[in-house]
Amino acid sequence: MSPRILFIGAGAIGSYIGGFLSRAGNDVTLVDPWPEQVEAIREKGLKVTGPHEPFEARPAALHVHEAQRLGADFDIAFVAMKAYDTAWATHMALPHLGPAGYVVSAQNCWNDPGVAAIAGPERSVGLVMSKIAVALWQPGHVERGAEKGSGSGHDVFRAGEHDGKITPRVEALAKMLSVIDGAKATDNLWGERWSKLCSNAMGNPVQAMTGLGSLEIAAKPRGREITIRLGSASARVGLALGLTIPKIGIAEAKVWAAADDPAVFAELDAKLVPKEGAGRNWRASMAQDVAKGRRSEIEQMNGYVVARGRELGVPTPLSSAVVGIVREIDTGVRKQSPAHIEQALEAAA
């Protein structure tokens, strides 16, 4: 039998995954606090576009205040909210799970321990989503902006247990997600999660604080420099934690960590220069949040890297400067500006 699937969060990633799973014949219910999104799905369905044939899905959609209608027989509950909403979303999901049901953290940042603290590790599964960019600019229409990973042998979805065991449930979860793109069970959830965190931490805040898209930043030497320096700091912290970190985008973690070496920096810089016809000038999730006037995940993203670096004695001055700038954008003290790249680099010497 197809599992009953609950999504707490019908933003970009929740809608994208939920739309595919609904189309595949699963019983999918989306719960979201954005009223217009819920009403659009109810009235017209969910339009899903990307590097695939467009389609329309018809999952059930509920407002947050309607969650009391739900029973207690869901097999899987995806938490697909912003990192700062993890706790309440997990608490909302738990009463609606069946006896063997579990919560999946389908999020950026480092939320798995928080989910496990509420649901218990035995009812918690991590899901790392690698090299997938999705956006929800208008209610009822989610779009993906990157090429399909399976076309190049890349597994976008990596489902993992907190203890690193490959269990039947993470294998089943990966198989279910394979209707969307390449998927696998992983015995290295924490290393995979840090690799994803590094990718986010070097790209998301730069777009968020400048208002520039990915290609605009990569086209400028100082844009590439701030990207490399942020990636380097994040990689050094992860390695100091003793994690086995998979390749971070264009290079291995040890290469990013060695970016203070001029030869290594030049190698990374050359790889980041956009090639002709590189594709879309995409806005990452944090840039989307700032554009919508929403709070960013800077504290849970780069802020987490800074905090762990402080514990381990790994300096992260540029990450700290970027956190400060985005925090002031969040509170309205600053406005987005490309000048923030230079300001952050100068502040971090």
Short mmCIF file of C-alpha atoms in Angstrom, two decimals:
data_model
loop_
_atom_site.label_atom_id
_atom_site.label_comp_id
_atom_site.label_asym_id
_atom_site.label_seq_id
_atom_site.Cartn_x
_atom_site.Cartn_y
_atom_site.Cartn_z
CA MET A 1 0.00 0.00 0.00
CA SER A 2 1.16 3.55 -0.70
CA PRO A 3 2.14 5.43 2.46
CA ARG A 4 0.10 8.31 3.83
CA ILE A 5 2.36 11.34 3.75
CA LEU A 6 2.03 14.60 5.67
CA PHE A 7 3.98 17.77 4.91
CA ILE A 8 4.25 20.48 7.53
CA GLY A 9 5.32 23.17 5.11
CA ALA A 10 4.13 23.66 1.53
CA GLY A 11 6.73 26.18 0.50
CA ALA A 12 9.14 25.53 -2.34
CA ILE A 13 10.66 22.21 -1.31
CA GLY A 14 7.53 20.87 0.41
CA SER A 15 5.39 21.64 -2.64
CA TYR A 16 7.94 20.24 -5.08
CA ILE A 17 8.39 16.92 -3.29
CA GLY A 18 4.73 16.73 -2.30
CA GLY A 19 3.59 17.42 -5.85
CA PHE A 20 5.67 14.58 -7.28
CA LEU A 21 4.66 12.12 -4.57
CA SER A 22 0.99 13.01 -5.05
CA ARG A 23 1.27 12.50 -8.82
CA ALA A 24 2.87 9.09 -8.13
CA GLY A 25 -0.33 7.98 -6.39
CA ASN A 26 0.54 8.57 -2.74
CA ASP A 27 -1.96 10.03 -0.28
CA VAL A 28 -0.35 13.44 0.34
CA THR A 29 -1.56 16.22 2.64
CA LEU A 30 0.14 19.62 2.73
CA VAL A 31 -0.23 21.93 5.74
CA ASP A 32 1.04 25.50 5.45
CA PRO A 33 0.71 28.89 7.19
CA TRP A 34 0.55 30.85 3.90
CA PRO A 35 -3.21 31.20 3.28
CA GLU A 36 -2.93 32.08 -0.42
CA GLN A 37 -0.84 28.97 -1.11
CA VAL A 38 -3.37 26.66 0.51
CA GLU A 39 -6.30 28.26 -1.29
CA ALA A 40 -4.52 28.18 -4.66
CA ILE A 41 -3.83 24.45 -4.34
CA ARG A 42 -7.41 23.78 -3.32
CA GLU A 43 -8.88 25.78 -6.18
CA LYS A 44 -6.53 25.04 -9.07
CA GLY A 45 -4.14 22.33 -7.94
CA LEU A 46 -0.37 22.63 -7.69
CA LYS A 47 1.53 23.52 -10.86
CA VAL A 48 5.03 21.99 -10.95
CA THR A 49 7.60 23.08 -13.54
CA GLY A 50 11.33 22.54 -14.02
CA PRO A 51 13.78 20.45 -16.08
CA HIS A 52 11.00 17.96 -16.75
CA GLU A 53 7.54 17.89 -18.26
CA PRO A 54 5.29 20.33 -16.37
CA PHE A 55 2.37 18.81 -14.53
CA GLU A 56 -0.41 19.62 -12.13
CA ALA A 57 -0.81 17.73 -8.85
CA ARG A 58 -3.83 17.58 -6.57
CA PRO A 59 -2.63 16.95 -3.01
CA ALA A 60 -4.90 17.80 -0.10
CA ALA A 61 -4.08 21.21 1.36
CA LEU A 62 -4.90 22.53 4.83
CA HIS A 63 -4.33 25.76 6.69
CA VAL A 64 -2.35 25.40 9.92
CA HIS A 65 -5.45 26.03 12.03
CA GLU A 66 -7.18 23.13 10.28
CA ALA A 67 -4.56 20.53 11.30
CA GLN A 68 -6.86 19.27 14.06
CA ARG A 69 -8.88 17.57 11.31
CA LEU A 70 -6.05 15.16 10.67
CA GLY A 71 -6.07 11.65 12.06
CA ALA A 72 -3.19 9.76 13.65
CA ASP A 73 -2.43 7.37 10.83
CA PHE A 74 0.26 9.04 8.69
CA ASP A 75 3.29 6.93 7.87
CA ILE A 76 5.72 9.78 7.17
CA ALA A 77 5.68 13.44 8.16
CA PHE A 78 8.03 15.77 6.31
CA VAL A 79 9.05 18.93 8.15
CA ALA A 80 9.66 21.34 5.28
CA MET A 81 9.63 24.65 7.12
CA LYS A 82 12.40 27.20 7.70
CA ALA A 83 15.00 26.12 10.26
CA TYR A 84 13.65 28.47 12.93
CA ASP A 85 10.21 26.82 12.62
CA THR A 86 11.51 23.28 13.17
CA ALA A 87 10.36 22.82 16.77
CA TRP A 88 6.70 23.78 16.38
CA ALA A 89 6.43 21.97 13.04
CA THR A 90 7.77 18.76 14.60
CA HIS A 91 5.37 19.09 17.52
CA MET A 92 2.52 19.57 15.05
CA ALA A 93 3.47 16.49 13.03
CA LEU A 94 3.98 13.99 15.86
CA PRO A 95 0.36 13.47 17.01
CA HIS A 96 -0.66 12.57 13.47
CA LEU A 97 1.82 9.72 12.95
CA GLY A 98 0.86 6.09 13.17
CA PRO A 99 2.72 3.72 15.54
CA ALA A 100 5.61 3.13 13.09
CA GLY A 101 5.52 6.63 11.61
CA TYR A 102 8.52 8.95 11.57
CA VAL A 103 9.47 12.57 10.94
CA VAL A 104 11.74 13.53 8.03
CA SER A 105 13.71 16.76 8.25
CA ALA A 106 13.60 18.03 4.63
CA GLN A 107 15.36 21.31 5.38
CA ASN A 108 18.54 23.30 5.09
CA CYS A 109 20.84 23.92 8.09
CA TRP A 110 21.41 21.57 11.05
CA ASN A 111 17.94 20.73 12.33
CA ASP A 112 18.10 16.97 12.82
CA PRO A 113 19.17 17.10 16.50
CA GLY A 114 16.25 19.43 17.22
CA VAL A 115 13.80 17.06 15.53
CA ALA A 116 15.23 14.10 17.45
CA ALA A 117 15.01 15.98 20.75
CA ILE A 118 11.24 16.21 20.22
CA ALA A 119 10.36 13.06 18.28
CA GLY A 120 13.16 10.81 19.51
CA PRO A 121 15.95 9.52 17.23
CA GLU A 122 13.98 6.32 16.59
CA ARG A 123 11.24 8.42 14.97
CA SER A 124 13.54 10.83 13.11
CA VAL A 125 15.14 10.55 9.67
CA GLY A 126 17.34 13.07 7.89
CA LEU A 127 17.00 14.01 4.23
CA VAL A 128 19.82 15.91 2.56
CA MET A 129 18.92 17.44 -0.80
CA SER A 130 22.01 18.07 -2.89
CA LYS A 131 22.12 20.38 -5.92
CA ILE A 132 18.43 21.11 -6.17
CA ALA A 133 17.12 24.67 -6.43
CA VAL A 134 13.40 25.34 -6.16
CA ALA A 135 11.34 28.50 -5.83
CA LEU A 136 7.76 29.48 -5.06
CA TRP A 137 7.25 33.03 -6.31
CA GLN A 138 3.47 32.86 -6.59
CA PRO A 139 0.83 30.73 -4.87
CA GLY A 140 0.16 27.37 -6.46
CA HIS A 141 3.23 27.28 -8.75
CA VAL A 142 6.54 25.74 -7.71
CA GLU A 143 9.49 25.69 -10.09
CA ARG A 144 12.87 24.02 -10.15
CA GLY A 145 15.78 25.84 -11.70
CA ALA A 146 18.55 23.24 -12.09
CA GLU A 147 19.22 20.29 -14.31
CA LYS A 148 18.08 16.89 -13.14
CA GLY A 149 20.77 15.14 -11.13
CA SER A 150 19.99 11.64 -12.37
CA GLY A 151 20.89 12.73 -15.88
CA SER A 152 24.52 13.04 -14.75
CA GLY A 153 24.55 10.18 -12.26
CA HIS A 154 24.06 12.50 -9.28
CA ASP A 155 21.84 11.46 -6.36
CA VAL A 156 19.92 14.55 -5.28
CA PHE A 157 18.21 12.93 -2.28
CA ARG A 158 20.21 11.24 0.51
CA ALA A 159 18.08 9.70 3.27
CA GLY A 160 19.88 8.76 6.47
CA GLU A 161 19.40 7.48 9.99
CA HIS A 162 20.96 9.45 12.81
CA ASP A 163 23.06 6.45 13.87
CA GLY A 164 24.36 5.81 10.35
CA LYS A 165 22.64 2.47 9.85
CA ILE A 166 21.09 1.62 6.50
CA THR A 167 17.61 0.51 7.49
CA PRO A 168 14.61 -0.66 5.47
CA ARG A 169 12.81 2.60 6.12
CA VAL A 170 15.55 4.85 4.69
CA GLU A 171 15.89 2.52 1.70
CA ALA A 172 12.12 2.71 1.19
CA LEU A 173 12.20 6.51 1.56
CA ALA A 174 14.97 6.80 -1.05
CA LYS A 175 13.05 4.53 -3.42
CA MET A 176 9.91 6.63 -2.99
CA LEU A 177 11.83 9.85 -3.74
CA SER A 178 13.42 8.34 -6.85
CA VAL A 179 10.26 9.28 -8.78
CA ILE A 180 11.57 12.85 -8.50
CA ASP A 181 15.29 12.42 -9.13
CA GLY A 182 18.30 10.31 -8.16
CA ALA A 183 18.02 9.11 -4.54
CA LYS A 184 19.94 6.84 -2.18
CA ALA A 185 20.16 5.78 1.45
CA THR A 186 23.28 7.11 3.14
CA ASP A 187 25.28 5.88 6.14
CA ASN A 188 26.84 9.34 6.49
CA LEU A 189 23.98 11.71 7.33
CA TRP A 190 26.16 14.13 9.29
CA GLY A 191 28.88 14.41 6.65
CA GLU A 192 26.26 14.84 3.92
CA ARG A 193 24.48 17.43 6.01
CA TRP A 194 27.67 19.44 6.55
CA SER A 195 28.52 19.32 2.84
CA LYS A 196 25.09 20.79 2.10
CA LEU A 197 25.54 23.36 4.88
CA CYS A 198 28.83 24.46 3.31
CA SER A 199 27.20 24.87 -0.11
CA ASN A 200 24.41 26.95 1.41
CA ALA A 201 26.72 29.02 3.61
CA MET A 202 28.92 30.13 0.71
CA GLY A 203 26.07 31.08 -1.62
CA ASN A 204 22.82 31.94 0.14
CA PRO A 205 23.94 34.88 2.29
CA VAL A 206 25.93 36.53 -0.49
CA GLN A 207 22.85 36.61 -2.69
CA ALA A 208 20.67 37.65 0.24
CA MET A 209 22.80 40.62 1.24
CA THR A 210 23.57 41.87 -2.27
CA GLY A 211 20.37 41.27 -4.23
CA LEU A 212 22.51 39.68 -6.95
CA GLY A 213 21.85 36.29 -8.52
CA SER A 214 24.25 33.35 -8.65
CA LEU A 215 25.74 34.17 -12.08
CA GLU A 216 26.15 37.87 -11.28
CA ILE A 217 28.18 37.01 -8.18
CA ALA A 218 30.29 34.37 -9.92
CA ALA A 219 31.09 36.78 -12.76
CA LYS A 220 32.91 39.19 -10.42
CA PRO A 221 36.36 38.43 -8.90
CA ARG A 222 35.34 39.71 -5.47
CA GLY A 223 32.09 37.77 -5.71
CA ARG A 224 34.07 34.60 -6.29
CA GLU A 225 36.47 35.54 -3.50
CA ILE A 226 33.79 35.89 -0.84
CA THR A 227 32.27 32.61 -2.02
CA ILE A 228 35.60 30.80 -1.71
CA ARG A 229 36.46 32.33 1.67
CA LEU A 230 33.06 31.42 3.14
CA GLY A 231 33.30 27.90 1.75
CA SER A 232 36.82 27.53 3.12
CA ALA A 233 35.84 28.52 6.66
CA SER A 234 32.83 26.18 6.67
CA ALA A 235 34.95 23.29 5.39
CA ARG A 236 37.62 23.87 8.05
CA VAL A 237 35.02 23.80 10.82
CA GLY A 238 33.46 20.59 9.47
CA LEU A 239 36.81 18.86 9.22
CA ALA A 240 37.68 19.99 12.76
CA LEU A 241 34.46 18.30 13.88
CA GLY A 242 35.88 15.05 12.50
CA LEU A 243 33.17 14.66 9.88
CA THR A 244 33.63 12.71 6.65
CA ILE A 245 32.45 15.39 4.25
CA PRO A 246 31.49 14.44 0.67
CA LYS A 247 32.54 16.68 -2.19
CA ILE A 248 31.27 20.24 -1.78
CA GLY A 249 30.19 21.33 -5.25
CA ILE A 250 33.28 21.77 -7.40
CA ALA A 251 35.90 20.45 -4.95
CA GLU A 252 36.65 18.19 -2.00
CA ALA A 253 36.37 19.61 1.52
CA LYS A 254 40.15 19.50 2.03
CA VAL A 255 40.62 21.62 -1.09
CA TRP A 256 38.16 24.25 0.12
CA ALA A 257 39.83 24.22 3.53
CA ALA A 258 43.21 24.98 1.92
CA ALA A 259 41.99 28.04 0.00
CA ASP A 260 44.45 30.33 1.83
CA ASP A 261 47.10 28.76 -0.42
CA PRO A 262 47.25 31.05 -3.50
CA ALA A 263 47.53 28.09 -5.88
CA VAL A 264 44.46 26.40 -4.39
CA PHE A 265 42.55 29.68 -4.41
CA ALA A 266 43.37 30.18 -8.10
CA GLU A 267 42.16 26.65 -8.87
CA LEU A 268 38.84 27.21 -7.13
CA ASP A 269 38.46 30.67 -8.65
CA ALA A 270 38.92 29.32 -12.18
CA LYS A 271 36.26 26.68 -11.60
CA LEU A 272 33.74 29.26 -10.38
CA VAL A 273 33.98 31.54 -13.43
CA PRO A 274 30.66 31.11 -15.29
CA LYS A 275 30.93 29.33 -18.61
CA GLU A 276 29.18 30.66 -21.68
CA GLY A 277 25.55 29.66 -21.61
CA ALA A 278 25.84 28.77 -17.91
CA GLY A 279 22.08 28.96 -17.43
CA ARG A 280 19.82 30.89 -15.10
CA ASN A 281 20.84 33.67 -12.75
CA TRP A 282 19.16 31.85 -9.86
CA ARG A 283 18.12 33.24 -6.46
CA ALA A 284 18.81 30.84 -3.59
CA SER A 285 16.33 30.28 -0.76
CA MET A 286 17.72 33.00 1.54
CA ALA A 287 17.67 35.51 -1.32
CA GLN A 288 14.07 34.53 -2.01
CA ASP A 289 13.21 35.14 1.66
CA VAL A 290 14.77 38.62 1.67
CA ALA A 291 12.99 39.49 -1.58
CA LYS A 292 9.69 38.50 0.05
CA GLY A 293 10.43 40.48 3.20
CA ARG A 294 10.72 37.30 5.28
CA ARG A 295 13.18 36.47 8.03
CA SER A 296 16.28 34.65 6.79
CA GLU A 297 17.96 31.51 8.13
CA ILE A 298 21.29 33.29 8.64
CA GLU A 299 21.48 32.41 12.36
CA GLN A 300 20.89 28.71 11.68
CA MET A 301 23.16 28.63 8.61
CA ASN A 302 26.32 30.75 8.78
CA GLY A 303 25.61 31.52 12.41
CA TYR A 304 25.83 27.82 13.20
CA VAL A 305 29.20 27.57 11.42
CA VAL A 306 30.47 30.53 13.45
CA ALA A 307 29.25 29.01 16.73
CA ARG A 308 30.85 25.61 16.07
CA GLY A 309 34.05 27.29 14.91
CA ARG A 310 34.19 29.26 18.16
CA GLU A 311 33.82 26.04 20.18
CA LEU A 312 36.64 24.39 18.24
CA GLY A 313 38.98 27.38 18.04
CA VAL A 314 38.56 27.68 14.25
CA PRO A 315 38.46 31.38 13.24
CA THR A 316 35.55 32.41 11.00
CA PRO A 317 35.83 36.21 10.75
CA LEU A 318 34.26 36.52 7.29
CA SER A 319 31.33 34.32 8.24
CA SER A 320 30.83 36.49 11.34
CA ALA A 321 30.87 39.66 9.24
CA VAL A 322 28.31 38.21 6.81
CA VAL A 323 26.05 37.10 9.66
CA GLY A 324 26.13 40.64 11.03
CA ILE A 325 25.22 42.19 7.67
CA VAL A 326 22.33 39.81 6.94
CA ARG A 327 21.07 40.15 10.50
CA GLU A 328 20.82 43.92 9.95
CA ILE A 329 18.99 43.35 6.65
CA ASP A 330 16.55 41.10 8.51
CA THR A 331 15.85 43.85 11.04
CA GLY A 332 15.59 46.63 8.46
CA VAL A 333 18.77 48.45 9.51
CA ARG A 334 20.36 47.78 6.11
CA LYS A 335 19.13 47.32 2.56
CA GLN A 336 20.50 44.84 0.03
CA SER A 337 23.54 46.18 -1.83
CA PRO A 338 26.39 44.70 -3.91
CA ALA A 339 28.68 46.92 -1.78
CA HIS A 340 28.21 44.49 1.10
CA ILE A 341 30.66 42.07 -0.55
CA GLU A 342 33.50 44.56 -0.21
CA GLN A 343 32.40 45.61 3.26
CA ALA A 344 32.39 42.02 4.52
CA LEU A 345 35.77 41.19 3.00
CA GLU A 346 37.32 44.34 4.45
CA ALA A 347 35.78 43.72 7.89
CA ALA A 348 37.32 40.24 7.92
CA ALA A 349 40.69 41.53 6.64
#
